[in-house]
PDB file of C-alpha atoms in Angstrom:
ATOM      1  CA  MET A   1    -121.862  48.217 -97.397  1.00 46.00           C
ATOM      2  CA  GLU A   2    -121.989  44.402 -98.071  1.00 50.00           C
ATOM      3  CA  GLU A   3    -121.917  41.475 -95.483  1.00 52.00           C
ATOM      4  CA  LEU A   4    -118.606  40.315 -97.160  1.00 53.00           C
ATOM      5  CA  GLY A   5    -116.987  40.734 -93.742  1.00 51.00           C
ATOM      6  CA  MET A   6    -119.699  38.491 -92.014  1.00 52.00           C
ATOM      7  CA  GLN A   7    -119.426  35.583 -94.434  1.00 53.00           C
ATOM      8  CA  PRO A   8    -118.075  32.584 -92.281  1.00 53.00           C
ATOM      9  CA  GLY A   9    -114.220  32.114 -92.764  1.00 53.00           C
ATOM     10  CA  LYS A  10    -113.537  35.949 -92.516  1.00 54.00           C
ATOM     11  CA  PRO A  11    -111.437  37.272 -89.992  1.00 55.00           C
ATOM     12  CA  PHE A  12    -114.320  39.122 -88.667  1.00 55.00           C
ATOM     13  CA  PRO A  13    -114.739  38.210 -84.678  1.00 56.00           C
ATOM     14  CA  GLY A  14    -118.255  39.971 -84.679  1.00 56.00           C
ATOM     15  CA  THR A  15    -119.964  39.688 -81.255  1.00 54.00           C
ATOM     16  CA  ARG A  16    -117.106  37.284 -80.254  1.00 55.00           C
ATOM     17  CA  ALA A  17    -114.955  40.166 -80.211  1.00 48.00           C
ATOM     18  CA  THR A  18    -113.549  41.005 -76.419  1.00 51.00           C
ATOM     19  CA  ARG A  19    -112.113  44.250 -77.697  1.00 55.00           C
ATOM     20  CA  PRO A  20    -114.047  47.507 -78.389  1.00 59.00           C
ATOM     21  CA  ASP A  21    -115.971  47.754 -81.398  1.00 66.00           C
ATOM     22  CA  PHE A  22    -113.457  49.845 -83.455  1.00 70.00           C
ATOM     23  CA  VAL A  23    -111.111  46.626 -83.496  1.00 72.00           C
ATOM     24  CA  GLY A  24    -113.915  44.707 -84.997  1.00 71.00           C
ATOM     25  CA  LEU A  25    -114.179  47.343 -87.468  1.00 76.00           C
ATOM     26  CA  GLY A  26    -110.388  47.117 -88.243  1.00 76.00           C
ATOM     27  CA  TYR A  27    -110.766  43.492 -88.800  1.00 73.00           C
ATOM     28  CA  PHE A  28    -113.822  44.378 -91.155  1.00 72.00           C
ATOM     29  CA  ILE A  29    -111.707  46.376 -93.151  1.00 74.00           C
ATOM     30  CA  ILE A  30    -109.092  44.151 -93.259  1.00 73.00           C
ATOM     31  CA  GLY A  31    -111.491  41.399 -94.421  1.00 72.00           C
ATOM     32  CA  TYR A  32    -112.929  43.931 -96.900  1.00 66.00           C
ATOM     33  CA  GLY A  33    -109.614  45.004 -98.419  1.00 59.00           C
TER      34      GLY A  33
END
């Protein structure tokens, strides 16, 4: 996997996510696609 979801401006909450990790993963998929 690439770090596209971790770049600034992407809808990836990362460590700021107050929800479970699976929600953050969902945001990563959205940002990746």
